[in-house]
Amino acid sequence: MNWRLLEKEIYFGHSYVVYQVTVADDRQAQQVYALENQMGLDMWSYAMPSRPGLVLVPGSKRQLFQQAVLSLGAKYEIQTENVKESLEMEDRLLAAAAERSNRANGSLSFDTIHRYEVVDAYLVELAAKYPTVTVASAGRSFEGRDIKYLKISTTNFEDSSKPVIMIQSLLHGREWVTLPSSLYAIKKLVIDVTDRDLVDKIDWIILPISNPDGYEFTHTNTRFWRKNRSTGHMVGNFCLGVDLNRNFDINWGQWSSSNACSETFHGRGPFSEPESVAVRNIVRENVNRLELYIDIHSFGSLILFGYGNGILPPNGLTLNVVGVRMATAIDRVKWASKPNYRVGNSAMLLYPTSGTTQDYVQAVGVPLAYTYELPAYRNQGNSINGFLVDPDFIEQAGYETWEGIKAGAGFVLEYFRSNKAAR
């Protein structure tokens, strides 16, 4: 099946446009945000007084959208005149990179984006080859794909005095650039170990593909698909899928959508989706030792912490301090063309959210729970194109994100050492 032919009917035939929207105040921001459900739009990033937002709009709604934005007193400009051209460019670049791709030192290459089956087999291969690695299954997705993750430990997770750190990516299918970050972390903890303390004194859980059905659908049908692929949410299944990052049992349904066609549809109830249940079960199994949790997303160059309702956890200051430490480590090695990372409470820095993994993990007792938002793709004209992937940035995305993870892990080790000394 030629997925580009399928996509031609979705993106190409409707001449999708990416708009940048600028708002003057919070009132305008809320009114622009409301257009998402009113017009059935895909808000890639939300406009705020401090920064513009990006919106994907089908050509058939172009004039209506422009009129609506202007009527609110907000401003817009076109970032991408026709998404078709951007998709074709990404396809060409990744295809060329795949032809040059080769595996080195037993690791997956970092010059292309690997499909689910490749990553799934790779996890099994690592567990067979390295004694510190165990491959486990957290369950199956709605369409029956295995949700595998790695447990990396020199003591087979049997030493209860060691902290646990969990990294996950691809909870949203279209956020391809997040996968290299998980794979790079695996590389540095298993294949190319340069910091023994991180391996010897910490147990790691890494879940590279949290939403396998949605991720595969972005490769075979619709590149910008965000949700999972569950059905039964409306008569005729006209709209499918649940936003897994709104499906966790923390303030569920408050700042998300009950509309099954919305990109932020929260599902029938908390943990209605097998993929969110899989993440929940991993967290529950390790909650007594889980000290740091990082859910990797794109895009925005942000490190966010809870809660999504704007109320800070009791250790809010510590969350901010560690977040800044991680952001600073990334900024030291990031590309100069990328913006510095910003750190803060998710509601205050962006917008209110509910039912997120970050908030749930924080609420069940994990001290440090974060969402990373990796940098957006920018074209040669420096316009933001959001979720698309530049092959030249794939390994860099893994490398710089790993620097942030290392900084967080260093804090965890210090914290554990000081606690042990106090006892």
XYZ file of C-alpha atoms in Angstrom:
423
model
C 0.000 0.000 0.000
C 1.376 3.406 -0.964
C 0.809 5.620 2.051
C 1.663 8.722 0.040
C -1.348 8.025 -2.180
C -3.551 7.740 0.892
C -2.092 10.903 2.312
C -2.711 12.703 -0.947
C -6.428 12.515 -0.243
C -5.976 13.717 3.339
C -3.382 16.492 3.159
C -2.720 17.031 -0.501
C -6.289 17.196 -1.739
C -7.308 19.729 0.904
C -4.220 21.964 0.534
C -3.529 22.117 4.245
C -1.935 25.318 5.512
C 0.084 25.918 8.683
C -0.692 29.282 10.286
C 1.216 31.117 12.976
C -1.219 32.946 15.251
C -0.272 35.798 17.569
C -2.481 36.913 20.470
C -2.296 40.041 22.606
C -3.652 38.692 25.891
C -5.048 35.657 27.698
C -8.592 36.406 26.548
C -7.591 36.204 22.901
C -5.575 33.085 23.623
C -8.641 31.324 25.057
C -10.788 32.438 22.122
C -8.269 31.150 19.581
C -7.981 27.903 21.546
C -11.773 27.495 21.318
C -11.522 27.460 17.523
C -9.979 23.999 17.763
C -13.318 22.390 18.593
C -15.525 24.968 16.907
C -13.884 24.431 13.530
C -12.311 20.982 13.946
C -8.743 22.235 13.686
C -5.436 20.718 14.754
C -3.636 23.069 17.154
C 0.016 22.101 16.903
C 0.961 24.601 19.595
C -1.243 27.036 21.471
C -0.922 30.780 21.051
C -0.046 32.697 24.190
C 0.792 36.356 24.830
C 4.427 35.286 25.292
C 4.673 33.292 22.060
C 2.696 32.583 18.871
C 0.951 29.299 18.199
C 0.784 27.033 15.152
C -2.435 25.691 13.624
C -2.945 23.169 10.829
C -5.944 24.235 8.731
C -7.480 22.448 5.723
C -7.764 24.606 2.629
C -11.549 24.346 2.700
C -11.568 26.214 6.029
C -8.847 28.682 5.196
C -10.970 31.780 4.651
C -13.242 30.966 7.587
C -10.235 30.548 9.881
C -8.624 33.784 8.785
C -11.875 35.697 9.332
C -12.330 34.125 12.767
C -8.811 35.044 13.909
C -9.144 38.642 12.729
C -12.581 38.991 14.328
C -10.983 38.126 17.682
C -8.385 40.871 17.245
C -5.591 38.316 16.904
C -3.124 38.158 14.015
C -2.013 35.403 11.688
C 0.630 34.716 9.104
C 1.185 31.715 6.894
C 4.106 29.522 7.911
C 3.573 26.781 5.330
C 1.475 27.537 2.282
C 0.918 23.885 1.410
C 1.816 21.035 3.758
C 2.132 18.755 0.742
C 5.511 20.208 -0.141
C 6.834 19.810 3.407
C 5.694 16.188 3.564
C 7.303 15.415 0.236
C 10.553 17.004 1.388
C 10.591 14.997 4.636
C 9.898 11.836 2.664
C 12.799 12.503 0.286
C 15.244 13.364 3.056
C 14.400 10.339 5.187
C 14.409 7.985 2.195
C 17.865 9.199 1.212
C 19.070 8.815 4.816
C 17.630 5.292 4.992
C 19.608 4.277 1.908
C 22.799 5.407 3.634
C 21.812 3.916 6.960
C 23.929 1.248 8.583
C 24.078 -0.285 12.014
C 27.224 0.194 14.055
C 28.332 -1.402 17.335
C 25.067 -3.294 17.586
C 22.949 -0.150 17.877
C 20.338 1.274 15.550
C 21.523 4.068 13.296
C 20.656 7.672 14.049
C 20.247 8.921 10.523
C 16.667 7.775 9.976
C 13.437 7.130 11.884
C 12.885 3.437 12.578
C 9.506 1.715 12.321
C 7.777 -0.174 15.135
C 8.804 -3.666 13.995
C 12.468 -2.673 13.757
C 12.503 -1.203 17.261
C 10.472 -4.102 18.675
C 12.961 -6.647 17.332
C 15.890 -4.520 18.476
C 14.724 -4.584 22.105
C 14.578 -8.378 22.020
C 18.027 -8.496 20.422
C 19.541 -6.313 23.141
C 18.073 -8.471 25.905
C 19.573 -11.581 24.307
C 22.990 -9.975 23.940
C 23.542 -7.956 27.129
C 23.250 -9.343 30.679
C 22.163 -5.973 32.093
C 19.093 -5.862 29.831
C 15.688 -7.480 30.242
C 12.893 -6.979 27.748
C 9.393 -6.896 29.186
C 5.875 -6.418 27.876
C 3.486 -3.922 29.440
C 0.568 -5.361 27.481
C -0.846 -4.949 24.018
C -2.171 -1.937 22.158
C -5.751 -1.610 20.918
C -4.739 -3.213 17.608
C -2.752 -5.928 19.338
C 0.831 -4.715 19.092
C 3.159 -5.635 21.935
C 4.167 -2.651 24.095
C 7.716 -3.646 24.947
C 10.122 -1.826 27.252
C 13.620 -2.407 28.562
C 14.713 -2.864 32.148
C 18.397 -2.000 32.453
C 20.066 -3.078 35.680
C 23.324 -4.586 36.916
C 21.361 -6.286 39.717
C 18.290 -7.435 37.785
C 16.096 -4.900 39.641
C 16.609 -6.867 42.862
C 18.542 -4.212 44.803
C 15.845 -2.153 46.497
C 18.379 0.471 47.596
C 18.826 1.699 44.006
C 16.612 4.419 42.535
C 14.676 3.812 39.317
C 14.433 6.247 36.408
C 11.808 5.829 33.679
C 11.985 7.324 30.184
C 9.216 7.019 27.604
C 8.507 8.461 24.169
C 5.976 8.413 21.323
C 2.847 8.672 23.418
C 1.694 10.855 20.509
C 2.185 9.034 17.234
C 3.312 11.969 15.091
C 6.166 13.048 17.361
C 8.790 11.014 15.507
C 11.806 12.981 16.744
C 11.211 11.725 20.294
C 12.095 8.113 19.416
C 15.818 8.805 18.840
C 16.014 10.220 22.365
C 14.903 6.931 23.914
C 17.113 4.913 21.579
C 20.114 7.126 22.334
C 19.562 6.660 26.073
C 19.555 2.902 25.526
C 22.779 3.209 23.558
C 24.512 5.154 26.359
C 23.304 2.796 29.079
C 23.889 -0.512 27.319
C 26.221 -0.302 24.310
C 28.406 2.766 24.681
C 28.661 3.203 28.444
C 30.748 6.224 29.455
C 29.390 6.856 32.964
C 29.425 3.711 35.085
C 27.624 5.351 38.016
C 24.500 5.789 35.916
C 24.454 2.061 35.157
C 25.776 0.629 38.407
C 23.814 2.806 40.836
C 20.506 3.331 39.004
C 17.957 0.924 37.532
C 16.396 2.165 34.288
C 13.099 1.606 32.496
C 12.882 2.774 28.883
C 9.680 2.568 26.852
C 10.489 3.765 23.314
C 7.068 3.403 21.632
C 4.201 4.075 24.030
C 1.580 4.349 21.265
C 2.510 1.741 18.639
C -0.781 1.857 16.709
C -0.781 5.617 16.362
C 2.902 5.617 15.461
C 2.469 3.020 12.727
C -0.546 4.907 11.365
C 1.637 7.980 10.885
C 3.877 5.892 8.646
C 1.163 4.142 6.654
C -1.680 6.658 6.436
C -1.697 10.043 8.165
C 1.615 11.665 9.094
C 0.173 14.046 11.705
C -1.952 11.483 13.576
C -1.698 12.158 17.330
C -3.992 9.732 19.170
C -4.172 5.970 19.495
C -6.428 4.013 17.114
C -9.247 2.808 19.358
C -12.802 2.623 18.034
C -16.315 2.710 19.455
C -16.389 6.362 20.456
C -19.200 7.358 18.098
C -21.713 5.794 15.735
C -20.036 4.631 12.559
C -16.537 5.230 13.965
C -16.314 8.421 11.941
C -13.651 9.664 14.371
C -11.174 7.286 15.988
C -8.642 7.408 18.760
C -8.024 8.885 22.197
C -5.365 11.375 23.240
C -3.439 9.098 25.589
C -1.957 12.114 27.354
C -5.450 13.093 28.525
C -6.524 9.581 29.573
C -4.825 9.247 32.984
C -6.701 9.394 36.263
C -5.735 12.869 37.440
C -8.312 15.667 37.066
C -9.610 13.627 34.148
C -11.877 15.461 31.717
C -11.392 18.974 33.106
C -9.129 20.487 30.422
C -9.601 18.101 27.528
C -12.365 17.309 25.072
C -15.390 15.024 25.171
C -15.608 15.309 21.372
C -14.281 12.114 19.783
C -13.122 14.096 16.747
C -10.919 16.390 18.842
C -7.155 15.929 19.020
C -7.475 16.138 22.823
C -10.364 13.657 23.198
C -9.950 12.128 26.655
C -11.790 8.836 26.051
C -14.720 7.199 27.813
C -13.078 7.404 31.211
C -9.712 7.321 32.996
C -7.528 4.495 31.717
C -10.060 3.473 29.082
C -7.165 2.761 26.689
C -4.806 -0.223 26.872
C -1.791 1.976 26.131
C -2.379 4.255 29.137
C -3.035 1.185 31.288
C 0.338 -0.193 30.165
C 2.169 2.938 31.318
C 0.193 3.009 34.571
C 1.109 -0.595 35.346
C 4.835 0.006 34.834
C 4.682 3.015 37.159
C 2.681 1.155 39.813
C 5.076 -1.783 39.775
C 8.062 0.468 40.445
C 6.552 3.384 42.343
C 8.403 2.644 45.587
C 11.764 3.258 43.920
C 10.818 5.422 40.948
C 12.525 8.794 41.504
C 12.582 10.429 38.069
C 10.082 10.069 35.224
C 10.459 11.784 31.846
C 7.792 11.665 29.134
C 9.410 12.899 25.903
C 7.250 14.869 23.458
C 7.675 17.469 20.726
C 7.656 20.330 20.116
C 8.568 23.522 21.968
C 11.995 23.333 23.670
C 10.369 23.022 27.085
C 10.732 21.087 30.327
C 7.367 21.027 32.095
C 6.182 19.812 35.478
C 2.816 19.585 37.243
C 0.213 20.104 37.944
C -1.756 20.878 34.824
C -4.321 22.831 36.837
C -1.679 25.358 37.869
C -1.355 24.113 41.458
C 2.243 23.245 42.280
C 3.154 19.987 44.054
C 4.649 20.410 47.545
C 8.139 19.973 46.054
C 7.510 22.527 43.305
C 10.744 24.394 44.029
C 12.788 21.202 43.697
C 11.008 20.352 40.450
C 11.965 23.746 39.085
C 15.581 23.533 40.273
C 16.096 20.093 38.728
C 14.268 21.181 35.576
C 16.623 24.138 35.197
C 19.610 21.874 35.746
C 18.433 19.568 32.970
C 17.628 22.467 30.625
C 21.022 24.053 31.223
C 22.752 20.784 30.332
C 20.815 20.603 27.062
C 21.447 24.239 26.218
C 25.208 23.739 26.569
C 25.256 21.338 23.637
C 22.210 22.270 21.554
C 22.445 23.669 18.065
C 22.804 27.440 18.103
C 19.826 27.708 15.746
C 17.519 26.135 18.336
C 16.015 28.227 21.161
C 17.074 27.745 24.764
C 14.840 25.462 26.800
C 12.281 27.051 29.093
C 11.302 25.413 32.392
C 8.117 25.716 34.382
C 4.715 24.518 35.485
C 2.796 23.237 32.467
C -0.315 25.344 33.097
C 1.639 28.519 33.743
C 4.084 28.103 30.871
C 1.556 26.767 28.371
C -2.086 26.077 29.196
C -4.191 24.012 31.640
C -4.246 20.267 31.030
C -5.751 17.247 32.746
C -5.290 13.504 32.621
C -1.608 13.703 31.675
C 1.053 11.102 32.395
C 3.268 13.691 34.039
C 0.559 14.705 36.526
C -0.511 11.136 37.265
C 3.035 9.973 37.984
C 3.610 12.996 40.235
C 0.351 12.382 42.080
C 1.061 8.715 42.865
C 4.248 9.674 44.687
C 7.121 9.911 42.210
C 9.213 12.911 43.341
C 10.319 14.161 39.926
C 7.947 13.883 36.957
C 8.522 15.882 33.774
C 7.440 16.346 30.205
C 10.197 17.200 27.735
C 9.094 19.055 24.594
C 11.909 18.718 22.070
C 12.712 21.492 19.574
C 10.508 22.001 16.534
C 11.666 21.376 13.014
C 12.570 24.560 11.140
C 13.060 24.831 7.392
C 15.882 26.693 5.694
C 13.873 29.902 5.866
C 13.714 29.379 9.657
C 9.931 28.902 9.579
C 8.637 26.427 12.136
C 7.110 23.317 10.575
C 6.491 21.501 13.823
C 6.574 17.711 13.768
C 8.594 17.055 10.634
C 12.038 15.514 11.005
C 15.354 16.679 9.587
C 17.636 13.630 9.314
C 20.605 15.796 10.277
C 18.959 16.487 13.641
C 18.044 12.890 14.558
C 21.252 11.961 16.384
C 21.601 15.470 17.784
C 18.109 15.179 19.286
C 19.183 11.998 21.067
C 22.524 13.422 22.169
C 21.280 16.695 23.646
C 18.251 15.097 25.306
C 20.556 12.536 26.903
C 22.576 15.388 28.406
C 19.405 16.593 30.109
C 18.537 13.109 31.316
C 22.063 12.693 32.701
C 21.735 15.928 34.658
C 18.484 14.716 36.178
C 20.020 11.346 36.990
C 22.939 13.100 38.687
C 20.523 14.901 40.980
C 18.802 11.603 41.796
C 22.121 10.069 42.823
C 22.974 13.075 45.004
C 19.547 12.946 46.622
C 19.818 9.253 47.378
C 23.347 9.649 48.771
C 22.362 12.510 51.047
C 19.309 10.629 52.281
C 21.353 7.536 52.998
C 23.934 9.624 54.859
C 21.208 11.250 56.942
C 19.888 7.840 57.962
